[in-house]
Every structure is written in C-alpha cells, then in structure tokens.
Coordinates of C-alpha atoms in Angstrom, one line a residue:
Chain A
X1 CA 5.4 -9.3 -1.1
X2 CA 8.0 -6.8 -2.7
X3 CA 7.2 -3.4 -2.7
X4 CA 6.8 -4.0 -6.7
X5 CA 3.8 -6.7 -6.7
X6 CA 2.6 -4.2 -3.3
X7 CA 2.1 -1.3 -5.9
X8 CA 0.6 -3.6 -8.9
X9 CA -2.0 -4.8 -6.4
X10 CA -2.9 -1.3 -5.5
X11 CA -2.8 -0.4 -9.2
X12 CA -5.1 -3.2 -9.7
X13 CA -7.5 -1.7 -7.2
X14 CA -7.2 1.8 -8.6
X15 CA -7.7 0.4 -11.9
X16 CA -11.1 -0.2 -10.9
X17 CA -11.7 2.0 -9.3
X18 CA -10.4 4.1 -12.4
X19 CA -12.7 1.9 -14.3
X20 CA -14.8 4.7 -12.9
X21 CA -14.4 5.6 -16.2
X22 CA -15.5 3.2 -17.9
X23 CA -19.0 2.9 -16.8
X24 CA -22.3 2.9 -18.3
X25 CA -25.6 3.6 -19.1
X26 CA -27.5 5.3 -20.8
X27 CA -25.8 8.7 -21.3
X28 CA -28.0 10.8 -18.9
X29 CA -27.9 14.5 -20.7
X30 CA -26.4 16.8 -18.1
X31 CA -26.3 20.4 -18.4
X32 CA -22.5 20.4 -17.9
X33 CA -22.5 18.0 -20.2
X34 CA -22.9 20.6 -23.0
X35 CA -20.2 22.8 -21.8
X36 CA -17.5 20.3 -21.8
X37 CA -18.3 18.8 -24.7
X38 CA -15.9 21.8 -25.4
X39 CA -13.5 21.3 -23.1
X40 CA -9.8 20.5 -24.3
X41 CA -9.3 16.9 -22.7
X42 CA -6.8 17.5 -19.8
X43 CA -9.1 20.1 -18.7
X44 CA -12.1 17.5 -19.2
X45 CA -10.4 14.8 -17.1
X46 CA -9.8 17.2 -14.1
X47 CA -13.3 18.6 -14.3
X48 CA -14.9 15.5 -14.3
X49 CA -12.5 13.5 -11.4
X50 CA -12.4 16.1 -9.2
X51 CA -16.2 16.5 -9.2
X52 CA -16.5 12.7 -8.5
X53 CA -14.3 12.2 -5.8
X54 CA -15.9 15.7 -4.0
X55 CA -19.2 14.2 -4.3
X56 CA -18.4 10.7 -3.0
X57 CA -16.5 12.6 0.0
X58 CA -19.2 14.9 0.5
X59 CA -22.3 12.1 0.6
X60 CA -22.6 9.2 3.7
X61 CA -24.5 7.5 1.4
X62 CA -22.3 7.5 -1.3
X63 CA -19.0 6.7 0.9
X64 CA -21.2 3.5 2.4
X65 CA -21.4 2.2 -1.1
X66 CA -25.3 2.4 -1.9
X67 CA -24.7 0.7 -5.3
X68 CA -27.7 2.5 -6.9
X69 CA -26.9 5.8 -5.9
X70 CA -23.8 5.5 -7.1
X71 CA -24.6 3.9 -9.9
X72 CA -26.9 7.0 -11.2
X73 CA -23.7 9.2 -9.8
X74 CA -21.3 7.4 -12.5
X75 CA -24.2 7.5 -14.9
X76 CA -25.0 11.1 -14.9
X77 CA -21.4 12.4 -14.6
X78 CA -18.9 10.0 -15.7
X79 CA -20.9 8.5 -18.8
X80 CA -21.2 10.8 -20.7
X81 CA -17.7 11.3 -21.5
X82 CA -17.1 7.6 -21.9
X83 CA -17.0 5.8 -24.9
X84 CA -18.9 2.3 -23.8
X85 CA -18.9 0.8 -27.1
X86 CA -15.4 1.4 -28.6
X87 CA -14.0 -0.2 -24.6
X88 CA -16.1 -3.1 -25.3
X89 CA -15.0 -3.4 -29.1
X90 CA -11.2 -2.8 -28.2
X91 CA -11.2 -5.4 -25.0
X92 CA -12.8 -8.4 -27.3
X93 CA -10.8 -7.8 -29.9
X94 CA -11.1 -10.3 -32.9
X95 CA -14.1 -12.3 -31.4
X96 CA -16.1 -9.0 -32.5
X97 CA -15.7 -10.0 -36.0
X98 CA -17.9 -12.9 -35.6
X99 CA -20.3 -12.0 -33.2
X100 CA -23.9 -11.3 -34.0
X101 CA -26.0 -8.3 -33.7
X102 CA -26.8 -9.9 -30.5
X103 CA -23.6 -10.8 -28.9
X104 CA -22.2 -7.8 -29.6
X105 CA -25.0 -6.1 -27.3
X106 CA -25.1 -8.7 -24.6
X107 CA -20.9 -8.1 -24.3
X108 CA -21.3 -4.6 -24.0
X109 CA -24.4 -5.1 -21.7
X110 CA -22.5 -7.1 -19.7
X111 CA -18.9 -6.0 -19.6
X112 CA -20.4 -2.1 -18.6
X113 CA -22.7 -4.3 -15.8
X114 CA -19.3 -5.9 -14.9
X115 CA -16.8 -2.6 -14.6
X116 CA -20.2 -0.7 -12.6
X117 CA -20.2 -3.1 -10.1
X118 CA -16.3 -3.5 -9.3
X119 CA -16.6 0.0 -9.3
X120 CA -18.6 1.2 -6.8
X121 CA -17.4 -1.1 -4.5
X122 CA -13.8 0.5 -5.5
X123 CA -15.8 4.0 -4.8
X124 CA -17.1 3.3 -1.8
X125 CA -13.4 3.4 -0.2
X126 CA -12.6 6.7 -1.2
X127 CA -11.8 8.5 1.4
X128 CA -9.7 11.8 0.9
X129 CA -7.7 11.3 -2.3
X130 CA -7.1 14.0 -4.1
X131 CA -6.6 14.2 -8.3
X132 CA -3.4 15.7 -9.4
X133 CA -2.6 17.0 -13.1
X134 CA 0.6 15.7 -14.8
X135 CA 2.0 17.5 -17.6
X136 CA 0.2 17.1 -20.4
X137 CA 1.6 17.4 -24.3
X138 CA -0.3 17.4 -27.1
X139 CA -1.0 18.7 -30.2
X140 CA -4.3 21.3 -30.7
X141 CA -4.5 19.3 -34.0
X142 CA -4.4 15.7 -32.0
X143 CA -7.7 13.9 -32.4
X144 CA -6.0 11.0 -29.9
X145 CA -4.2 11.7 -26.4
X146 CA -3.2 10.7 -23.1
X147 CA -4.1 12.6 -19.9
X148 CA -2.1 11.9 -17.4
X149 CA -2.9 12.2 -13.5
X150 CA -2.1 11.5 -10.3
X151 CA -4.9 10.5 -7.7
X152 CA -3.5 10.2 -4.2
X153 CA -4.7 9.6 -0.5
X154 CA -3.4 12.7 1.7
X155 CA -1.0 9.9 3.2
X156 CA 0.3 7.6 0.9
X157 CA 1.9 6.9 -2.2
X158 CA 0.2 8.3 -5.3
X159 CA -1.8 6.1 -8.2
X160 CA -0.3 7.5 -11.5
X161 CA -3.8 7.4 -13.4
X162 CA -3.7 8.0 -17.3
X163 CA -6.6 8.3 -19.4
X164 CA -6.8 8.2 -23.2
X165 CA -9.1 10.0 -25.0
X166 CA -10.3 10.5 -28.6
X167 CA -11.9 13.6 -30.5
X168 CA -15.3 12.6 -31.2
X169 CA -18.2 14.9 -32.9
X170 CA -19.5 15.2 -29.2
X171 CA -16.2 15.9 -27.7
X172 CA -13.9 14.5 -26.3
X173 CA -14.6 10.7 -25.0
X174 CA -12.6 8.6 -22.6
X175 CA -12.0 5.2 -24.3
X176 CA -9.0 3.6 -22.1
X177 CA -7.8 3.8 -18.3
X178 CA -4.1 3.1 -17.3
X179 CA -3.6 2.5 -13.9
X180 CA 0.3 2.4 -13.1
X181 CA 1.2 1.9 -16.5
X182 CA -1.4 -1.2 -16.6
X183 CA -3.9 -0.8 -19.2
X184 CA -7.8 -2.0 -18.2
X185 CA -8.3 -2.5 -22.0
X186 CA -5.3 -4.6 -22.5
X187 CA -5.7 -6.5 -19.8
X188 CA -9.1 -7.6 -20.8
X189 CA -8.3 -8.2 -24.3
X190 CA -5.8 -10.9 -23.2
X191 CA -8.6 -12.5 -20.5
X192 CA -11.5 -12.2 -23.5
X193 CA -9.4 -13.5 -25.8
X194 CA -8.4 -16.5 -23.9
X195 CA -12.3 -17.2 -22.6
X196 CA -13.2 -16.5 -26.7
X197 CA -10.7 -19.4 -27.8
X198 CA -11.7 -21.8 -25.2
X199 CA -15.6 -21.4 -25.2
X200 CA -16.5 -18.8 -28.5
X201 CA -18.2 -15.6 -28.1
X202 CA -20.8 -17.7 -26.1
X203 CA -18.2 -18.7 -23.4
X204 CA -17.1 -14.8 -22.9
X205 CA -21.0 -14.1 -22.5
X206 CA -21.3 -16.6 -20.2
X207 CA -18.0 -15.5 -18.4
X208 CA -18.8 -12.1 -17.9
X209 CA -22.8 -13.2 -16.9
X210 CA -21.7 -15.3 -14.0
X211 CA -19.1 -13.1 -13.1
X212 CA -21.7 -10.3 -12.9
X213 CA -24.1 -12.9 -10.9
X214 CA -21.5 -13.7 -8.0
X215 CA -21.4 -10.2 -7.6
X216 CA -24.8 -9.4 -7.3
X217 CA -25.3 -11.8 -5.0
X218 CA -22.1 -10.9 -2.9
X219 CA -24.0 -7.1 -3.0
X220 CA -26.8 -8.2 -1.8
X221 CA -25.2 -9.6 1.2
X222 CA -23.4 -7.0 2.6
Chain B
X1 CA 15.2 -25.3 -0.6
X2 CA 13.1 -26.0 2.4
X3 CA 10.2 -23.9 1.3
X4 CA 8.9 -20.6 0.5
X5 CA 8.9 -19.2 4.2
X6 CA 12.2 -19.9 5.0
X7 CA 13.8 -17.7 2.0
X8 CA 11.7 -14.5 4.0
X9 CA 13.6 -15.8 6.9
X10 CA 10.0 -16.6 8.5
X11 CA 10.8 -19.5 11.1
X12 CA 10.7 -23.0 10.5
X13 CA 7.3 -24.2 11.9
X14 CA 5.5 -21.5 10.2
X15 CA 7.6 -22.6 7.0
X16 CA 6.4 -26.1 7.2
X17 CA 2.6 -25.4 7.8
X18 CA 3.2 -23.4 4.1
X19 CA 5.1 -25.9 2.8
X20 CA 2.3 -28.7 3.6
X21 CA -0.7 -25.9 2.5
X22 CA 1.2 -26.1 -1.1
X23 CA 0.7 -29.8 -1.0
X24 CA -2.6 -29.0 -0.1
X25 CA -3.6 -26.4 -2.5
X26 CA -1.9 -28.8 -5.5
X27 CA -5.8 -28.8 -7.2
X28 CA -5.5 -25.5 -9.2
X29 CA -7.4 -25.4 -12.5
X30 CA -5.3 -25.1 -15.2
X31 CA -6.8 -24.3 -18.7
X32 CA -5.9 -26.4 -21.6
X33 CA -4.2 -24.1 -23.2
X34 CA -1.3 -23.2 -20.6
X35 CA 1.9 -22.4 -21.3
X36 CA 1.1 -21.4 -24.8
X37 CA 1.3 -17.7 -24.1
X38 CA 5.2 -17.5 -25.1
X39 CA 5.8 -14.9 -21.9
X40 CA 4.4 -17.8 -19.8
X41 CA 5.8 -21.6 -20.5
X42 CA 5.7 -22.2 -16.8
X43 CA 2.2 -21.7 -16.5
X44 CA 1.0 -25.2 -15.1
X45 CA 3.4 -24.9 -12.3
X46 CA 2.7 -21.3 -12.0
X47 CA -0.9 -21.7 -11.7
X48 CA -0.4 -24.4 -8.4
X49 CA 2.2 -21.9 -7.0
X50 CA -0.4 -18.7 -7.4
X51 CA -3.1 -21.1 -6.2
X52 CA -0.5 -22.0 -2.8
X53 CA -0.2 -18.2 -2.5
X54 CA -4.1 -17.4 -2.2
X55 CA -4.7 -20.0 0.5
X56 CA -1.6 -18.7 1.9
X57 CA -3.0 -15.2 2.0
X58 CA -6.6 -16.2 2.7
X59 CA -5.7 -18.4 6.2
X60 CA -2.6 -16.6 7.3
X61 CA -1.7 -12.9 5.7
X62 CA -5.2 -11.3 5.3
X63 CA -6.3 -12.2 8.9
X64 CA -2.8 -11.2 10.4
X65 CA -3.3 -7.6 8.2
X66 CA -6.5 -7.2 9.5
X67 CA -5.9 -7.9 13.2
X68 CA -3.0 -5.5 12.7
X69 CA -5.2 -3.2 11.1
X70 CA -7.7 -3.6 14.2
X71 CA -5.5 -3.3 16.5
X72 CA -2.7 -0.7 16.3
X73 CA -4.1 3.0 15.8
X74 CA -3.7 4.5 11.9
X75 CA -0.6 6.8 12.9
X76 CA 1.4 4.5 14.1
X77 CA 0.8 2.0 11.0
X78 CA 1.8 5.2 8.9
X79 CA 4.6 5.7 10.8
X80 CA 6.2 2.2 10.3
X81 CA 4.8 2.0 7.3
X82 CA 6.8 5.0 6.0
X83 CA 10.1 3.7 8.4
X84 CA 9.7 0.9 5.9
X85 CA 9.6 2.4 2.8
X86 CA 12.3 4.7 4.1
X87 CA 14.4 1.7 4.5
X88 CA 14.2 0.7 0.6
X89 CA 15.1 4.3 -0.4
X90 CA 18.9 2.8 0.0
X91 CA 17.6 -0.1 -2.5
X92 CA 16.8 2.9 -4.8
X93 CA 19.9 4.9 -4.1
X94 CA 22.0 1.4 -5.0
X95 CA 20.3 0.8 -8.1
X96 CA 20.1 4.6 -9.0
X97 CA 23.9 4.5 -9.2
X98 CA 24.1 1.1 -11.2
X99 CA 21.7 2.5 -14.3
X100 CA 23.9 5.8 -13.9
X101 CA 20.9 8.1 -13.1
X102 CA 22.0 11.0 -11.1
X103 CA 18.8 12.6 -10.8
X104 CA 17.1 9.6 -9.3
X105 CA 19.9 9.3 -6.5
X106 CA 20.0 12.7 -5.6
X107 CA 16.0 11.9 -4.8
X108 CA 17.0 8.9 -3.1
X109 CA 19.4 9.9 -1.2
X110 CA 17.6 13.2 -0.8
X111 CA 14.7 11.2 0.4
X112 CA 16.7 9.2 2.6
X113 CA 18.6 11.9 4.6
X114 CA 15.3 13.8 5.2
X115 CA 13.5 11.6 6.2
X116 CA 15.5 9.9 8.6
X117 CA 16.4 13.0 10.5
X118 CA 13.7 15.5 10.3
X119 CA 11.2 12.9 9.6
X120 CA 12.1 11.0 12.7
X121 CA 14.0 8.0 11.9
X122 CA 11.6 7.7 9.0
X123 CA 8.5 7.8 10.8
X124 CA 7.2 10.9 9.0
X125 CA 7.5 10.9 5.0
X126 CA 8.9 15.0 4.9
X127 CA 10.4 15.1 2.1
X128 CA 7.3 14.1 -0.1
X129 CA 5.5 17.0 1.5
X130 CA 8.9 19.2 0.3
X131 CA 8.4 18.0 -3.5
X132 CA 10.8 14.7 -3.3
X133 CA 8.2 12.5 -4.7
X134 CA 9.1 8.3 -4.1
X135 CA 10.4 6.9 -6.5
X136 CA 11.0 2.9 -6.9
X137 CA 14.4 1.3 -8.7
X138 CA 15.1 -2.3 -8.2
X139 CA 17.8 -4.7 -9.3
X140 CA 15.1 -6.3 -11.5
X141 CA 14.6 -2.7 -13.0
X142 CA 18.8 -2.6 -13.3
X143 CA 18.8 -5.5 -15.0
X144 CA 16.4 -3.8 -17.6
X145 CA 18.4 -0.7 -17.9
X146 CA 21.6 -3.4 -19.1
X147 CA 19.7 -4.7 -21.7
X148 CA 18.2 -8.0 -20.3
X149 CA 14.7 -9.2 -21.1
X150 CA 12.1 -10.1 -18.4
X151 CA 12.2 -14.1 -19.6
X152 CA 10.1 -16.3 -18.5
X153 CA 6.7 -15.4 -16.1
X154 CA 7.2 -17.0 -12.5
X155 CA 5.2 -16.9 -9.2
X156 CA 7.1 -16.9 -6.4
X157 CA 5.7 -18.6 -3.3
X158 CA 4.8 -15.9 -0.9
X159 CA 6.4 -13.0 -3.0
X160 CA 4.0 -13.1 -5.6
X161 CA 4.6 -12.3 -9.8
X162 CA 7.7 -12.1 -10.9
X163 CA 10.0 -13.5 -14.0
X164 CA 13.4 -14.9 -13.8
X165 CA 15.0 -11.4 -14.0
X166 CA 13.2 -9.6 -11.9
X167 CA 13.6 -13.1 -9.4
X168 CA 16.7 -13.2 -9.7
X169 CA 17.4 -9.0 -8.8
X170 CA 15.4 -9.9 -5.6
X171 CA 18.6 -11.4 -4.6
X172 CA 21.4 -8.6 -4.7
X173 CA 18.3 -6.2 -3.8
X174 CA 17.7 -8.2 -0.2
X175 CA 21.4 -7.4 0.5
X176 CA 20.2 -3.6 0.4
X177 CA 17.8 -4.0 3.1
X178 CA 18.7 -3.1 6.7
X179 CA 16.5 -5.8 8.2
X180 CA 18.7 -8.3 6.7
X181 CA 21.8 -6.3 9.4
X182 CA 19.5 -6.9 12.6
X183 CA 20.8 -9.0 14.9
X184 CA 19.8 -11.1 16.8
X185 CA 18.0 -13.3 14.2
X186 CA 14.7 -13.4 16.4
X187 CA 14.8 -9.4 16.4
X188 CA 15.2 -9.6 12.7
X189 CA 12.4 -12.3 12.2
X190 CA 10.2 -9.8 14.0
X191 CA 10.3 -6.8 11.6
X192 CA 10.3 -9.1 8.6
X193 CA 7.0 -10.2 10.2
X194 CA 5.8 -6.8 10.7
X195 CA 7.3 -5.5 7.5
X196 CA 5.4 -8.2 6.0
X197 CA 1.9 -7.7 7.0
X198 CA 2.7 -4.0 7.1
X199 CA 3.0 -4.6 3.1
X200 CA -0.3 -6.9 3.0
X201 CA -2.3 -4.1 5.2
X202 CA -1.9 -1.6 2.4
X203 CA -3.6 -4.1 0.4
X204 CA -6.7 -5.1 2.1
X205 CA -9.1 -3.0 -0.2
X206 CA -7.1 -4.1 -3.2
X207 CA -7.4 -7.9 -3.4
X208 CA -11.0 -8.3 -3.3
X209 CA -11.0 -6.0 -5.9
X210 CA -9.6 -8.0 -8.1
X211 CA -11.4 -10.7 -7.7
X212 CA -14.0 -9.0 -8.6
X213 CA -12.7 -7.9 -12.0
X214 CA -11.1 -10.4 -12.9
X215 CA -12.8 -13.2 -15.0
X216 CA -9.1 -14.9 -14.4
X217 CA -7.2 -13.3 -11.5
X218 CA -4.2 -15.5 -12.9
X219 CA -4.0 -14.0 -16.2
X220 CA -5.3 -10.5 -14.7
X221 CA -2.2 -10.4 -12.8
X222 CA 0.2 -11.7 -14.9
X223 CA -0.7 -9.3 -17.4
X224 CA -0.9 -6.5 -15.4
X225 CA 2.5 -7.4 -13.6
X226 CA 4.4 -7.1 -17.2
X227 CA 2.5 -3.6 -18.3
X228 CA 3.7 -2.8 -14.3
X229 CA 7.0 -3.3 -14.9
X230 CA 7.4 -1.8 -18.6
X231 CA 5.7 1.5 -16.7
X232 CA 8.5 1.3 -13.5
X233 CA 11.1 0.5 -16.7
X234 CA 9.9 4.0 -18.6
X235 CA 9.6 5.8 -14.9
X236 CA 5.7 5.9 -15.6
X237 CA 6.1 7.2 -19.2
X238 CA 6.3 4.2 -21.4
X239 CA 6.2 4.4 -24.9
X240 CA 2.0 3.6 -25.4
X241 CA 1.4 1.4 -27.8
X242 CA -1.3 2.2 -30.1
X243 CA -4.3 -0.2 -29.6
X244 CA -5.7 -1.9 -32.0
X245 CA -9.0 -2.2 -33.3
X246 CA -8.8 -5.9 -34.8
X247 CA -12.5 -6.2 -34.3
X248 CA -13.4 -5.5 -37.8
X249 CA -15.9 -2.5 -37.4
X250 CA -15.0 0.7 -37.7
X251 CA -18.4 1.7 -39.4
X252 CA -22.0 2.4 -38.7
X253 CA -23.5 1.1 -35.4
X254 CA -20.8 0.4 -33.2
X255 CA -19.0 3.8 -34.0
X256 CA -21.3 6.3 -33.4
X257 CA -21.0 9.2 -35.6
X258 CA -17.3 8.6 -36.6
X259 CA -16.6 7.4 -39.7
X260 CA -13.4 4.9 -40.1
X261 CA -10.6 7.2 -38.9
X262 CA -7.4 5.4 -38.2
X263 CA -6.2 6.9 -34.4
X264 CA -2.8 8.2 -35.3
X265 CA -0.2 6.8 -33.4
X266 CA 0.3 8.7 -30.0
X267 CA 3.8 7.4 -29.0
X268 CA 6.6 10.0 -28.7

C-alpha cells in the first residue's frame, strides 16, 4: 500500500471513531451541559474530546468495549452537542424531500444506531491518544465554523480531526466530522444517494437496517 | 505485465498465486449503475480489481500483519516502522523541491538529517518530538501542484485507490525510495516484504472498521480517497465546501428551534 492509501485507511478508522461525534440518543441533560452551552466552539470541542478519551483511558470496562457502557458514555457526554437530525438530513440529501414522516425517523433511527455501533468498537482501541488544538479562526459574529484538531497516539502519526459546528439557540452543536480532510457527511451522501436511486428511500432503510443487524450480531459474538 | 506482485518486486510464485486469486475473485457485484459517476468510468473493472485486493488482504496481508504483530515486540515494530517512514522523507524532500516549497524541504530534510543520526538510523522519530511534524508530498501531489487533474478513479492491484495521476507519480516516486538501491535483489525483496506488512500492521484496527461503516466499502473508499487527496493537495487546509442542504426542510420538525437560516459560506 503507499503510504497515501496507509493514511486514508487510518483516516477511515478515525472517522469513526470521530463519528464519536456523531452519535445519539436521547440528549441526556448533563450539568456540564448547561455550562457549555456557552462555550465558544473551539473551546467546546477540547472540553468535550478530552473528557472522552480520559474517561475511556481511565475505565477497563470502557477500553474492553462494553457496547452499553459506552453507549450511555457517548450518550450523556457527546450528544448533547451533536446535531442528530441535521447529520441525518445532510447525508440523505435529496431523498429527504420525499420521505414520509416515517422514513425520515426510521433513517435517523437507524443511521445514529449505525455510527453508535462502528463507534464503540472504534472506542474501544483507544489507548493513549491525546487531542491537540489547531489554530482556530473565526469570526465572534460566525454562526458556522470549523474546529480543527489533532488527535494522536503518543507514537505515531497524528489524525488531523476537524469538526464543524453551527450556532444554535442551545449552543453550539457539532453537525459534521472531517477526518483527514474526508468528510463523514459527504461520504454518506454519495453511498445514500446511490442506495436511494437504486432501491428508494425504502432501499436506504433497508441498507442501513441490515447493516446495523450484521453488526449486532457480530457484537454479540465477541 | 505479469501481475500485480511482480511490479512490488514480490517474487514470482507468490506473484502467480495473486495473479490466479484475481481469476478467482472475478465475481464482484457490480451495481447497475457503474461507471456513471463521471470521476469513475472504470468502475466495472475497478470493482473486480478492489474485490482481488480484499481476498488478497484477507488470505495473505492481514494474517502476515498479525503474525508480525504477534510476534516481534511493539519497540522494535516502531522502530522499523519509523526507519521506514524515515526513508520516504527523501520522497518528500524530492517533490518539496519540484512544487518549489522551501519550507516543506527544510522539514524534510530537517526530518531526514535528525532522524537518521540522532534518531539512530531512523529508528527513533526525534525530530517530531523537537516540533518537525511529518509531512507527506508525492509525485501524485507534484502533479497537482502543475496543474493536472486527478482523471479517472483506478484501483491498483495490491496498492490500493488511486487515479491515473496519482498512478502514474507512483512511478518517478519508487525511484526515491532506497529499497529500490539494495542489492542483492533477495535482500531487497526482503524489506519490501517487511516494509509491506509493516504498512498493513498499522492498519489492523482500521479495515474492519470500515466495513463496518460502510454500506459500500467500494464507494466509501473511493470517495474518501478523492476528499484524502484534495486535503494532502491543500496541506490539510482545503478550501471546505459549504454543504448543502438539498433536502428541502429547513423548517419546523427537523430543525429544532432554528428557523431557515442559510449557513454562510465558511471557505477562506
């Protein structure tokens, strides 16, 4: 492999694992929760990583990839700042436009299922990365921006990790992950819009349901 | 051409046992609509080729990179690892001085020098730890800086995604690489083959990531591989195109408390 298609690869798996993001429940209303709700965004990204990765370090459990636990981890600290619905609208693209009340739920069900899963089985390899702040520029009047970081293993090459974020009523909310200049909701728009053209809105249900299936099963093997 | 192995100088027994797994692996799905996507005309032959590649990886790389893995302790994995990527610092240095960027050669060569003497013929990455973070430059990249477009998507056998430019800069770039100066050729075959799974090691946790994520790991990385290289193009700051919101709501439900508000454009 060159060393190009070596980084993409990892950028792939850090884009999951970035996806850390992206994942959701219901927002579980932490006390921090109100605090940063005033937090400029660069500040809000560092906060939020860093306090992540020190509790999947800190926890066996955690770092053995108990899928609940870390589930309710992402849930109650990660969630919050994550804006579920406009990742879901954004990745399907035009196939939103004609899908029901109903479709539109079970794709955002779904796709959130999806990303929690690949994620905590990115999680569970963490092992002593570390977040690093990139210059950030921006506007106090900017209601959209890009956070850029750097999360790297204490040997290794780093994982430039960006983060876009938009002003919201309730703060500032996380609605895309770049992982080495690869964006997770680009790249899904592209693979929704190709399972949208060649089965309907349906088909992309279906995608992401069996998807999510395999990997529940694979789970509950190991 | 006598098969994907032999252009990584890998010897000629293992080159044939690829060779007859791409015959093999010639039963790759391919969606009805391939080779509409105007980045990807190839796409039907791409698709076998990727297909070749993960059998490839499944039955030969992955269980070589995870013997190695088992068998040879974590420093001295780091330690060729970073001899390796020390190596391809003169790669970076080359193509620094072909897009005329003086502060990327300096790194380079920075990077080199350092690390090859007080980082022990490379074994210890030093000048990271002293602020001289890696950087990556390629002919592909080169290319780029003159002006040229990616064309067309292509999967290499073995190597992986690529497009014709980018292919065709893996050519003047293998001239950069001292394994290709080791003689004799059964010494050279040897740290290609270690350089090799070296490379597929470091991706062990990665792969089956992407399968998981993936609903097409074709189009996953083919995509991804483009956005990759636009990023290494812009040195990690490309321009970020705005994305749009061509689902048609912008109102109540799906935006929570937000009225329609168009994003402003963020690029700079």
């Amino acid at each position: 492999m060159t060393n190009s298609s070596r980084l993409l690869h990892r950028a792939i798996a850090m884009g999951v694992l970035a996806s850390v993001a992206i994942l959701v429940g219901r927002p579980a209303i932490a006390a921090d929760a109100v605090s940063r709700a005033e937090m400029p965004p660069d500040a809000l990204v560092q906060s939020v990583s860093s306090e992540v990765l020190e509790k999947i370090k800190s926890d066996p459990a955690l770092h053995s990839g108990d899928f609940s636990k870390l589930q309710k981890l992402i849930d109650e600290k990660v969630a919050p700042y994550v804006d579920f619905d406009r990742m879901t609208r954004l990745s399907v693209g035009h196939g939103w436009r004609d899908a029901s009340p109903e479709q539109r739920e079970a794709l955002t069900r779904e796709f959130r299922t999806l990303l929690v899963r690949t994620y905590s089985g990115a999680m569970s390899r963490v092992t002593d990365h570390q977040v690093k702040m990139r210059p950030f520029r921006a506007q106090p009047t900017d209601t959209d921006v890009i956070v850029r970081t750097q999360v790297a293993p204490s040997n290794g090459d780093p994982i430039a990790l960006d983060y876009r974020l938009e002003k919201t009523d309730a703060g500032w909310k996380i609605y895309d992950v770049t992982i080495l200049g690869v964006s997770l909701v680009e790249n899904f728009r592209n693979s929704f819009a190709s399972e949208v053209s060649q089965g309907g809105v349906d088909g992309l249900i279906k995608a992401l349901t069996d998807r999510n299936k395999q990997l529940a099963a694979a789970n509950g093997k190991s | 051409m006598t098969g994907a192995a032999d252009c990584i100088g890998l010897r000629s027994a293992r080159c044939a046992i690829a060779v007859g797994a791409l015959l093999l692996a010639g039963c790759a799905t391919v969606p009805p609509d391939a080779g509409k996507n105007p980045r990807d005309p190839y796409e039907r032959v791409n698709r076998q080729v990727f297909a070749f590649n993960d059998k490839f990886d499944k039955y030969f790389m992955k269980p070589l990179a995870q013997g190695y893995e088992a068998v040879l302790p974590h420093a001295i994995r780091l330690c060729l690892s970073n001899g390796f990527s020390n190596m391809s610092e003169i790669r970076n240095a080359v193509n620094d001085i072909l897009q005329i960027k003086p502060a990327g050669f300096a790194t380079d060569t920075g990077r080199l020098v350092i690390n090859s003497t007080l980082g022990g013929a490379g074994c210890f990455d030093i000048a990271t730890r002293m602020g001289l973070d890696r950087r990556h430059e390629d002919f592909g990249l080169t290319f780029a800086r003159w002006g040229l477009n990616t064309g067309p998507y292509l999967v290499l056998p073995v190597l992986g995604p690529s497009d014709v430019r980018d292919g065709i800069g893996l050519i003047p770039d293998s001239y950069t690489s001292p394994i290709g100066y080791i003689f004799p050729v059964v010494a050279r075959n040897a740290v290609l083959g270690v350089y090799l799974i070296d490379t597929r090691a470091a991706l062990l946790d990665a792969t089956s990531l992407i399968e998981q994520a993936a609903l097409d790991p074709y189009q996953f990385t083919r995509d991804a591989y483009f956005q990759h290289r636009t990023s290494l193009q812009y040195e990690g700051n490309p321009p970020t195109p705005r994305l749009e919101d061509d689902s048609g709501e912008s109102g109540p439900g799906a935006t929570k408390a937000k009225p329609a508000q168009p994003p402003p454009p963020d690029q700079r």
